[in-house]
Amino acid sequence: MITILEEEKTVDPAAAGPLQHFETLALHAGTTADPLTGAMLTPIYQTTTYRQEAVGKDKGFKYSRSGNPTVSALERRLAALEGADFASCYSTGLAATTALFLALLRSGDRVVCSQAVYGGTVRLLRQTLEPFGVETEFIDTSDSAAFAKALRKPTRFVFIETPANPTLKLSDLDLASGLARQAGALLVVDNTLLTPALQRPFDFGADIVLHSTTKFIEGHNATVGGALITRDADLHEKLLFTRNTIGAIQSPFAAWLTLQGVKTLPLRMARHCENAWQVARFLERHPRVTELAYPGLESFPQFELAQRQQSAGGALIAFEVEGGVEAGIRLMNSVRLCALAENLGAAETIITHPVSMTHGAVPPEQRAAAGITNGLVRLSVGLENPDDIIADLEQALDAAAEGELS
Ligand SMILES: Cc1ncc(COP(=O)(O)O)c(C=O)c1O
């Protein structure tokens, strides 16, 4: 039994020569058939504790708050997919963000953060960490001059989300890592919206990659979870220490479901992107759509940057319709196939009103500066037939217009 668990623990996906392609890693990296039974899938180790042979002699696991074999299997898989060495998984994406901040920030430290990021990240920095003496400057990290200026002051780390949720503005990863390095700051990239299937922040010099695995990584609207991935052993140790201290580890069942979901990540991302491109083309041509952002369209202002650092446009579209907020709300209330819900990255298409849902905690001034307008609609294009998604949006756009006439 010792060897079984030890073997499991020491599988080194990076060293597994034949597993070099992303699709193969998504299926195999970090796991082997269970040596005890031959079970193809890593078991759900639903256990609190681990029997020790003698004092000081364990099989690598002591207590499931500090580590669990199912969670470790997912961690090996995610590290391999991002092209890194270490990953740690958390109960939610925000638990990962919390562990990151608590592990690396001290009172008096300064963070430079993208103005448009997930609302929960803003709330955590502004409402929880600021009272502890952590200062955050939220800036438009798509503006290179503003970015460089913000990094003239001593900065502990730079936190960017690209594309940004929900505006889809991009930050230049090359520029961000150059500026962070010059300033002696760490670069953290929230790669939730694209996943390593479409964007590889470590190739551009990121120090830490963050994921809400709740989204595309697990991909089926079945779990909440988070991950922090790095190539730096010291950073990883600090993160593990903090995760254990605050008790934020992922559950074995969520890790197991995520291990199953991630197997199809490359296939799903390819189809998400194809579908999103078709939906974006439909919206681009629709006379009642007044604003549209989709990084895969040539009309996207940062299309050239998207081509440089992403391998496709992604699944998210942000748009506004004629008639402003009221028309946008009528549209969201009129969809039938698309689900009006708070999430993104699932197999099902989800439509969201960021101002009242995901970004309600962002102060109105910051929302305005970041371009998160009251009428903004966020669409996470799913895996349905794109004609059905388009037909649903078409009838909802008609319903939104009819409401205006009546
Ligand atoms: C880009 C991004 N990062 C982090 C999070 C937080 O993840 P979770 O909801 O799993 O806590 C979210 C959630 O929507 C997100 O969209």
Short mmCIF file of C-alpha atoms and ligand atoms in Angstrom, two decimals:
data_model
loop_
_atom_site.label_atom_id
_atom_site.label_comp_id
_atom_site.label_asym_id
_atom_site.label_seq_id
_atom_site.Cartn_x
_atom_site.Cartn_y
_atom_site.Cartn_z
CA MET A 1 0.00 0.00 0.00
CA ILE A 2 2.88 2.32 0.77
CA THR A 3 4.22 1.91 -2.72
CA ILE A 4 0.76 2.39 -4.25
CA LEU A 5 0.29 5.80 -2.74
CA GLU A 6 3.90 6.72 -3.15
CA GLU A 7 3.78 5.75 -6.81
CA GLU A 8 0.66 7.85 -7.24
CA LYS A 9 2.32 10.77 -5.56
CA THR A 10 5.51 10.67 -7.53
CA VAL A 11 4.07 10.46 -11.05
CA ASP A 12 5.76 13.35 -12.81
CA PRO A 13 3.57 14.40 -15.74
CA ALA A 14 6.23 16.74 -17.08
CA ALA A 15 8.65 13.84 -17.29
CA ALA A 16 6.15 11.58 -19.03
CA GLY A 17 7.65 11.75 -22.51
CA PRO A 18 4.76 10.44 -24.62
CA LEU A 19 2.23 12.67 -22.84
CA GLN A 20 3.42 15.83 -24.49
CA HIS A 21 0.30 16.92 -26.38
CA PHE A 22 -2.34 18.94 -24.61
CA GLU A 23 -5.22 16.59 -25.47
CA THR A 24 -3.26 13.62 -24.12
CA LEU A 25 -2.26 15.45 -20.95
CA ALA A 26 -5.90 16.41 -20.36
CA LEU A 27 -6.76 12.71 -20.24
CA HIS A 28 -3.74 11.15 -18.61
CA ALA A 29 -1.40 13.58 -16.85
CA GLY A 30 -0.91 12.91 -13.19
CA THR A 31 -2.96 9.73 -12.86
CA THR A 32 -2.44 6.03 -13.40
CA ALA A 33 -4.86 3.15 -13.13
CA ASP A 34 -5.33 2.24 -9.47
CA PRO A 35 -2.55 -0.31 -8.81
CA LEU A 36 -4.69 -2.11 -6.21
CA THR A 37 -7.77 -2.80 -8.39
CA GLY A 38 -6.95 -1.63 -11.92
CA ALA A 39 -9.73 0.96 -11.67
CA MET A 40 -9.21 3.36 -14.58
CA LEU A 41 -10.39 6.38 -12.65
CA THR A 42 -8.62 7.77 -9.62
CA PRO A 43 -10.83 6.83 -6.65
CA ILE A 44 -12.61 9.43 -4.55
CA TYR A 45 -10.57 9.21 -1.35
CA GLN A 46 -13.43 10.25 0.89
CA THR A 47 -11.51 10.13 4.13
CA THR A 48 -10.66 12.55 6.88
CA THR A 49 -7.49 10.95 8.03
CA TYR A 50 -4.81 8.38 7.17
CA ARG A 51 -3.61 5.60 9.38
CA GLN A 52 0.07 6.01 10.20
CA GLU A 53 2.45 3.06 10.51
CA ALA A 54 4.48 4.62 13.28
CA VAL A 55 4.99 8.04 14.76
CA GLY A 56 6.45 10.21 12.03
CA LYS A 57 5.88 7.56 9.35
CA ASP A 58 3.00 8.21 6.95
CA LYS A 59 2.28 7.56 3.29
CA GLY A 60 2.38 11.21 2.28
CA PHE A 61 -1.04 12.17 3.64
CA LYS A 62 -1.95 13.01 7.23
CA TYR A 63 -5.28 14.82 7.31
CA SER A 64 -7.55 15.85 4.43
CA ARG A 65 -7.34 19.57 5.24
CA SER A 66 -3.66 19.50 4.34
CA GLY A 67 -3.81 17.00 1.47
CA ASN A 68 -5.96 14.34 -0.15
CA PRO A 69 -4.98 11.85 -2.91
CA THR A 70 -7.93 12.72 -5.20
CA VAL A 71 -7.16 16.42 -4.88
CA SER A 72 -3.46 15.70 -5.51
CA ALA A 73 -4.36 13.87 -8.73
CA LEU A 74 -6.24 16.92 -9.98
CA GLU A 75 -3.33 19.15 -8.95
CA ARG A 76 -0.86 17.12 -10.99
CA ARG A 77 -3.21 17.25 -14.00
CA LEU A 78 -3.71 21.03 -13.79
CA ALA A 79 0.00 21.75 -13.31
CA ALA A 80 0.78 19.69 -16.41
CA LEU A 81 -1.89 21.46 -18.48
CA GLU A 82 -0.52 24.91 -17.62
CA GLY A 83 3.04 23.73 -18.31
CA ALA A 84 4.02 24.21 -14.67
CA ASP A 85 5.31 22.07 -11.83
CA PHE A 86 2.96 22.75 -8.94
CA ALA A 87 -0.74 23.29 -8.38
CA SER A 88 -2.92 23.57 -5.30
CA CYS A 89 -6.71 23.25 -5.40
CA TYR A 90 -9.23 25.15 -3.29
CA SER A 91 -12.88 24.97 -2.33
CA THR A 92 -13.76 27.83 -4.73
CA GLY A 93 -11.98 30.24 -7.06
CA LEU A 94 -12.31 32.94 -4.43
CA ALA A 95 -10.83 30.65 -1.78
CA ALA A 96 -7.81 30.33 -4.09
CA THR A 97 -7.64 34.13 -4.46
CA THR A 98 -7.95 34.54 -0.68
CA ALA A 99 -5.16 32.03 -0.02
CA LEU A 100 -2.98 33.80 -2.59
CA PHE A 101 -3.47 37.21 -0.99
CA LEU A 102 -3.03 35.94 2.57
CA ALA A 103 0.08 33.96 1.65
CA LEU A 104 1.88 36.76 -0.16
CA LEU A 105 0.63 40.11 1.13
CA ARG A 106 1.51 41.90 4.34
CA SER A 107 0.19 45.12 5.82
CA GLY A 108 1.67 48.05 3.90
CA ASP A 109 1.97 46.08 0.63
CA ARG A 110 0.62 47.43 -2.60
CA VAL A 111 -1.16 45.55 -5.39
CA VAL A 112 -1.73 46.74 -8.93
CA CYS A 113 -4.88 45.13 -10.32
CA SER A 114 -6.82 45.28 -13.60
CA GLN A 115 -9.75 47.67 -13.30
CA ALA A 116 -12.07 45.14 -14.94
CA VAL A 117 -11.78 41.86 -13.05
CA TYR A 118 -14.25 39.49 -11.49
CA GLY A 119 -16.33 41.45 -8.94
CA GLY A 120 -15.48 39.10 -6.07
CA THR A 121 -11.76 39.84 -6.53
CA VAL A 122 -12.49 43.57 -6.23
CA ARG A 123 -14.63 43.03 -3.13
CA LEU A 124 -11.91 40.94 -1.49
CA LEU A 125 -9.22 43.55 -2.14
CA ARG A 126 -11.34 46.57 -1.25
CA GLN A 127 -13.52 45.33 1.58
CA THR A 128 -11.49 42.61 3.26
CA LEU A 129 -7.83 43.39 2.63
CA GLU A 130 -7.83 47.18 2.61
CA PRO A 131 -8.83 47.33 6.31
CA PHE A 132 -5.75 45.14 7.00
CA GLY A 133 -3.51 47.76 5.36
CA VAL A 134 -3.17 46.35 1.84
CA GLU A 135 -3.47 49.07 -0.78
CA THR A 136 -4.73 48.24 -4.27
CA GLU A 137 -4.52 50.48 -7.28
CA PHE A 138 -7.07 49.45 -9.90
CA ILE A 139 -5.93 50.57 -13.32
CA ASP A 140 -6.71 49.99 -16.96
CA THR A 141 -4.01 47.38 -17.61
CA SER A 142 -4.86 47.50 -21.32
CA ASP A 143 -3.35 51.03 -21.31
CA SER A 144 0.42 50.55 -21.36
CA ALA A 145 1.24 54.09 -20.18
CA ALA A 146 -1.12 53.85 -17.17
CA PHE A 147 0.25 50.38 -16.41
CA ALA A 148 3.89 51.54 -16.48
CA LYS A 149 3.07 54.58 -14.33
CA ALA A 150 1.33 52.46 -11.68
CA LEU A 151 4.42 50.28 -11.38
CA ARG A 152 6.73 53.16 -10.56
CA LYS A 153 5.71 52.81 -6.90
CA PRO A 154 6.89 49.72 -4.95
CA THR A 155 4.46 46.92 -5.72
CA ARG A 156 4.21 43.41 -4.25
CA PHE A 157 2.23 41.97 -7.10
CA VAL A 158 0.39 42.66 -10.28
CA PHE A 159 -2.95 40.89 -10.71
CA ILE A 160 -4.45 40.77 -14.18
CA GLU A 161 -7.35 39.06 -15.81
CA THR A 162 -7.14 38.80 -19.59
CA PRO A 163 -9.63 38.85 -21.22
CA ALA A 164 -11.22 40.83 -18.39
CA ASN A 165 -14.53 39.75 -16.97
CA PRO A 166 -16.95 41.08 -18.22
CA THR A 167 -15.69 43.70 -20.72
CA LEU A 168 -13.26 41.28 -22.45
CA LYS A 169 -10.58 43.97 -22.66
CA LEU A 170 -7.17 42.37 -23.01
CA SER A 171 -3.97 43.09 -21.12
CA ASP A 172 -0.70 42.48 -22.93
CA LEU A 173 0.94 39.54 -21.13
CA ASP A 174 4.43 40.30 -22.47
CA LEU A 175 4.18 43.89 -21.31
CA ALA A 176 2.73 42.89 -17.93
CA SER A 177 5.52 40.42 -17.18
CA GLY A 178 8.21 42.90 -18.32
CA LEU A 179 6.80 45.68 -16.15
CA ALA A 180 6.29 43.39 -13.16
CA ARG A 181 9.82 42.05 -13.38
CA GLN A 182 11.31 45.55 -13.65
CA ALA A 183 9.37 46.57 -10.55
CA GLY A 184 10.38 43.43 -8.63
CA ALA A 185 6.71 42.41 -8.42
CA LEU A 186 5.13 39.01 -9.03
CA LEU A 187 2.75 38.63 -11.95
CA VAL A 188 -0.49 36.78 -11.20
CA VAL A 189 -2.77 35.97 -14.14
CA ASP A 190 -6.37 34.86 -13.71
CA ASN A 191 -6.63 32.50 -16.70
CA THR A 192 -10.20 31.39 -15.93
CA LEU A 193 -11.77 32.81 -19.09
CA LEU A 194 -9.46 31.10 -21.59
CA THR A 195 -7.86 28.16 -19.74
CA PRO A 196 -4.49 26.72 -20.83
CA ALA A 197 -6.25 25.32 -23.90
CA LEU A 198 -6.29 28.85 -25.37
CA GLN A 199 -3.73 30.91 -23.41
CA ARG A 200 -0.52 29.95 -21.62
CA PRO A 201 0.53 32.71 -19.23
CA PHE A 202 3.74 30.95 -18.10
CA ASP A 203 5.09 31.21 -21.67
CA PHE A 204 4.86 34.99 -21.24
CA GLY A 205 6.57 35.07 -17.84
CA ALA A 206 3.70 34.83 -15.33
CA ASP A 207 4.64 33.72 -11.81
CA ILE A 208 1.26 32.38 -10.70
CA VAL A 209 -1.84 31.36 -12.66
CA LEU A 210 -5.22 31.38 -10.95
CA HIS A 211 -8.34 29.49 -11.99
CA SER A 212 -11.89 29.33 -10.92
CA THR A 213 -12.20 25.66 -11.90
CA THR A 214 -15.93 26.21 -11.44
CA LYS A 215 -15.89 27.50 -15.03
CA PHE A 216 -14.42 25.83 -18.14
CA ILE A 217 -11.96 23.54 -16.32
CA GLU A 218 -14.75 21.47 -14.76
CA GLY A 219 -17.15 22.75 -17.36
CA HIS A 220 -20.46 21.13 -16.45
CA ASN A 221 -22.01 23.47 -13.85
CA ALA A 222 -21.47 20.72 -11.27
CA THR A 223 -18.86 22.08 -8.84
CA VAL A 224 -17.25 25.16 -7.39
CA GLY A 225 -13.48 25.09 -7.09
CA GLY A 226 -10.24 26.99 -7.59
CA ALA A 227 -6.58 26.41 -8.34
CA LEU A 228 -3.25 28.22 -8.03
CA ILE A 229 -0.48 27.04 -10.31
CA THR A 230 3.20 27.96 -10.30
CA ARG A 231 6.65 26.87 -11.39
CA ASP A 232 8.20 28.16 -8.15
CA ALA A 233 8.55 25.61 -5.33
CA ASP A 234 8.85 28.29 -2.61
CA LEU A 235 5.69 30.07 -3.72
CA HIS A 236 3.88 26.74 -3.84
CA GLU A 237 4.98 25.89 -0.28
CA LYS A 238 3.69 29.25 0.96
CA LEU A 239 0.35 28.64 -0.75
CA LEU A 240 0.04 25.14 0.73
CA PHE A 241 0.87 26.47 4.17
CA THR A 242 -1.85 29.12 3.90
CA ARG A 243 -4.40 26.70 2.44
CA ASN A 244 -3.91 24.43 5.43
CA THR A 245 -3.97 27.34 7.86
CA ILE A 246 -7.27 28.75 6.60
CA GLY A 247 -8.79 25.36 5.72
CA ALA A 248 -9.62 26.14 2.09
CA ILE A 249 -8.78 22.84 0.33
CA GLN A 250 -11.10 21.45 -2.34
CA SER A 251 -13.33 18.48 -1.45
CA PRO A 252 -12.37 15.05 -2.85
CA PHE A 253 -15.71 14.76 -4.68
CA ALA A 254 -15.39 18.17 -6.36
CA ALA A 255 -11.80 17.29 -7.31
CA TRP A 256 -12.97 13.98 -8.78
CA LEU A 257 -15.72 15.62 -10.83
CA THR A 258 -13.21 18.21 -12.03
CA LEU A 259 -10.80 15.44 -13.03
CA GLN A 260 -13.56 14.00 -15.24
CA GLY A 261 -14.56 17.38 -16.66
CA VAL A 262 -11.06 18.45 -17.55
CA LYS A 263 -10.59 15.40 -19.79
CA THR A 264 -12.71 17.05 -22.48
CA LEU A 265 -11.34 20.58 -21.97
CA PRO A 266 -9.57 20.75 -25.37
CA LEU A 267 -12.64 19.48 -27.24
CA ARG A 268 -15.03 21.71 -25.34
CA MET A 269 -12.91 24.83 -25.76
CA ALA A 270 -12.64 24.27 -29.50
CA ARG A 271 -16.44 23.93 -29.81
CA HIS A 272 -17.11 26.83 -27.41
CA CYS A 273 -14.93 29.03 -29.65
CA GLU A 274 -16.56 27.90 -32.91
CA ASN A 275 -20.03 28.50 -31.47
CA ALA A 276 -19.08 31.85 -29.94
CA TRP A 277 -17.63 33.03 -33.25
CA GLN A 278 -20.90 32.24 -35.03
CA VAL A 279 -23.00 33.90 -32.35
CA ALA A 280 -20.69 36.95 -32.37
CA ARG A 281 -21.03 37.23 -36.17
CA PHE A 282 -24.82 37.10 -35.80
CA LEU A 283 -24.77 39.84 -33.13
CA GLU A 284 -22.31 41.95 -35.13
CA ARG A 285 -24.76 42.06 -38.03
CA HIS A 286 -27.89 42.60 -35.92
CA PRO A 287 -29.21 46.18 -36.25
CA ARG A 288 -30.23 46.43 -32.58
CA VAL A 289 -26.82 45.48 -31.18
CA THR A 290 -25.01 48.74 -30.50
CA GLU A 291 -21.81 47.52 -28.82
CA LEU A 292 -20.08 44.20 -29.18
CA ALA A 293 -16.84 42.76 -27.84
CA TYR A 294 -15.54 39.38 -28.94
CA PRO A 295 -11.75 38.93 -29.19
CA GLY A 296 -12.13 36.55 -32.16
CA LEU A 297 -13.67 39.18 -34.44
CA GLU A 298 -11.52 41.42 -36.63
CA SER A 299 -13.62 44.36 -35.46
CA PHE A 300 -12.40 43.80 -31.87
CA PRO A 301 -10.12 46.77 -31.04
CA GLN A 302 -7.37 44.48 -29.66
CA PHE A 303 -7.75 41.77 -32.31
CA GLU A 304 -4.03 41.85 -33.11
CA LEU A 305 -3.09 41.36 -29.42
CA ALA A 306 -5.65 38.54 -29.15
CA GLN A 307 -3.99 36.84 -32.11
CA ARG A 308 -0.59 37.18 -30.43
CA GLN A 309 -1.43 35.77 -27.01
CA GLN A 310 -4.55 33.62 -27.38
CA SER A 311 -5.03 30.74 -29.76
CA ALA A 312 -8.75 31.55 -30.27
CA GLY A 313 -11.39 34.08 -29.27
CA GLY A 314 -12.87 32.19 -26.31
CA ALA A 315 -16.48 31.58 -25.35
CA LEU A 316 -17.50 34.93 -23.91
CA ILE A 317 -19.21 37.78 -25.70
CA ALA A 318 -20.12 41.16 -24.20
CA PHE A 319 -22.74 43.32 -25.89
CA GLU A 320 -25.27 46.09 -25.52
CA VAL A 321 -28.56 46.61 -27.29
CA GLU A 322 -30.44 49.64 -28.52
CA GLY A 323 -32.70 50.95 -25.80
CA GLY A 324 -30.04 50.77 -23.07
CA VAL A 325 -30.50 49.14 -19.71
CA GLU A 326 -34.25 48.50 -20.03
CA ALA A 327 -33.88 46.81 -23.41
CA GLY A 328 -30.93 44.75 -22.14
CA ILE A 329 -32.98 43.57 -19.18
CA ARG A 330 -35.97 42.77 -21.41
CA LEU A 331 -33.62 40.73 -23.62
CA MET A 332 -32.25 38.78 -20.64
CA ASN A 333 -35.77 38.18 -19.32
CA SER A 334 -36.87 36.88 -22.74
CA VAL A 335 -34.31 34.14 -23.42
CA ARG A 336 -35.66 30.59 -23.34
CA LEU A 337 -32.75 28.29 -24.22
CA CYS A 338 -29.99 30.43 -22.75
CA ALA A 339 -30.06 30.37 -18.95
CA LEU A 340 -30.21 33.66 -17.07
CA ALA A 341 -27.70 32.78 -14.36
CA GLU A 342 -24.48 33.67 -12.56
CA ASN A 343 -21.77 31.50 -14.00
CA LEU A 344 -19.78 31.13 -17.17
CA GLY A 345 -17.81 28.39 -18.82
CA ALA A 346 -20.45 25.68 -18.59
CA ALA A 347 -21.68 23.35 -21.33
CA GLU A 348 -24.97 25.27 -21.30
CA THR A 349 -25.19 28.82 -22.66
CA ILE A 350 -25.51 31.34 -19.83
CA ILE A 351 -26.57 34.96 -20.07
CA THR A 352 -25.67 37.33 -17.25
CA HIS A 353 -26.30 40.95 -16.28
CA PRO A 354 -22.93 41.82 -14.68
CA VAL A 355 -24.07 45.03 -12.95
CA SER A 356 -26.81 43.33 -10.92
CA MET A 357 -25.17 39.92 -10.66
CA THR A 358 -21.44 39.17 -10.85
CA HIS A 359 -20.14 42.75 -10.51
CA GLY A 360 -22.69 44.19 -8.07
CA ALA A 361 -19.95 44.51 -5.43
CA VAL A 362 -17.80 46.76 -7.66
CA PRO A 363 -18.29 50.45 -6.77
CA PRO A 364 -20.24 52.32 -9.51
CA GLU A 365 -17.28 54.67 -10.21
CA GLN A 366 -14.96 51.72 -10.80
CA ARG A 367 -17.57 50.02 -12.98
CA ALA A 368 -17.92 53.18 -15.07
CA ALA A 369 -14.14 53.57 -15.42
CA ALA A 370 -13.80 49.91 -16.42
CA GLY A 371 -16.55 50.17 -19.04
CA ILE A 372 -18.99 47.91 -17.17
CA THR A 373 -22.10 49.79 -18.24
CA ASN A 374 -25.57 49.23 -16.80
CA GLY A 375 -26.79 47.78 -20.10
CA LEU A 376 -23.88 45.34 -20.60
CA VAL A 377 -24.93 41.77 -21.34
CA ARG A 378 -22.43 38.92 -20.88
CA LEU A 379 -22.96 35.76 -22.82
CA SER A 380 -21.06 32.54 -22.13
CA VAL A 381 -21.65 30.57 -25.28
CA GLY A 382 -22.21 26.88 -24.61
CA LEU A 383 -22.08 23.68 -26.58
CA GLU A 384 -25.61 23.62 -27.99
CA ASN A 385 -26.04 23.77 -31.75
CA PRO A 386 -25.16 27.41 -32.56
CA ASP A 387 -28.28 27.81 -34.73
CA ASP A 388 -30.43 27.16 -31.66
CA ILE A 389 -28.50 29.71 -29.58
CA ILE A 390 -28.84 32.27 -32.37
CA ALA A 391 -32.58 31.56 -32.79
CA ASP A 392 -33.09 32.10 -29.06
CA LEU A 393 -31.17 35.38 -29.10
CA GLU A 394 -33.07 36.51 -32.18
CA GLN A 395 -36.46 36.02 -30.52
CA ALA A 396 -35.17 37.69 -27.32
CA LEU A 397 -33.87 40.68 -29.30
CA ASP A 398 -37.30 40.96 -30.98
CA ALA A 399 -39.03 40.73 -27.60
CA ALA A 400 -36.73 43.44 -26.21
CA ALA A 401 -37.63 45.72 -29.15
CA GLU A 402 -41.37 44.99 -28.86
CA GLY A 403 -41.30 45.96 -25.19
CA GLU A 404 -39.95 49.34 -26.25
CA LEU A 405 -42.78 49.92 -28.74
CA SER A 406 -45.57 48.93 -26.36
C1 LIG B 1 -12.51 35.30 -13.78
C2 LIG B 1 -12.97 34.76 -12.45
N1 LIG B 1 -12.07 34.54 -11.49
C3 LIG B 1 -12.44 34.07 -10.27
C4 LIG B 1 -13.76 33.81 -9.98
C5 LIG B 1 -14.15 33.29 -8.61
O1 LIG B 1 -14.42 31.93 -8.70
P1 LIG B 1 -15.51 31.13 -7.79
O2 LIG B 1 -16.87 31.62 -8.22
O3 LIG B 1 -15.23 29.71 -8.14
O4 LIG B 1 -15.22 31.45 -6.37
C6 LIG B 1 -14.73 34.01 -10.97
C7 LIG B 1 -16.15 33.73 -10.70
O5 LIG B 1 -17.03 34.08 -11.45
C8 LIG B 1 -14.33 34.51 -12.24
O6 LIG B 1 -15.22 34.74 -13.22
#
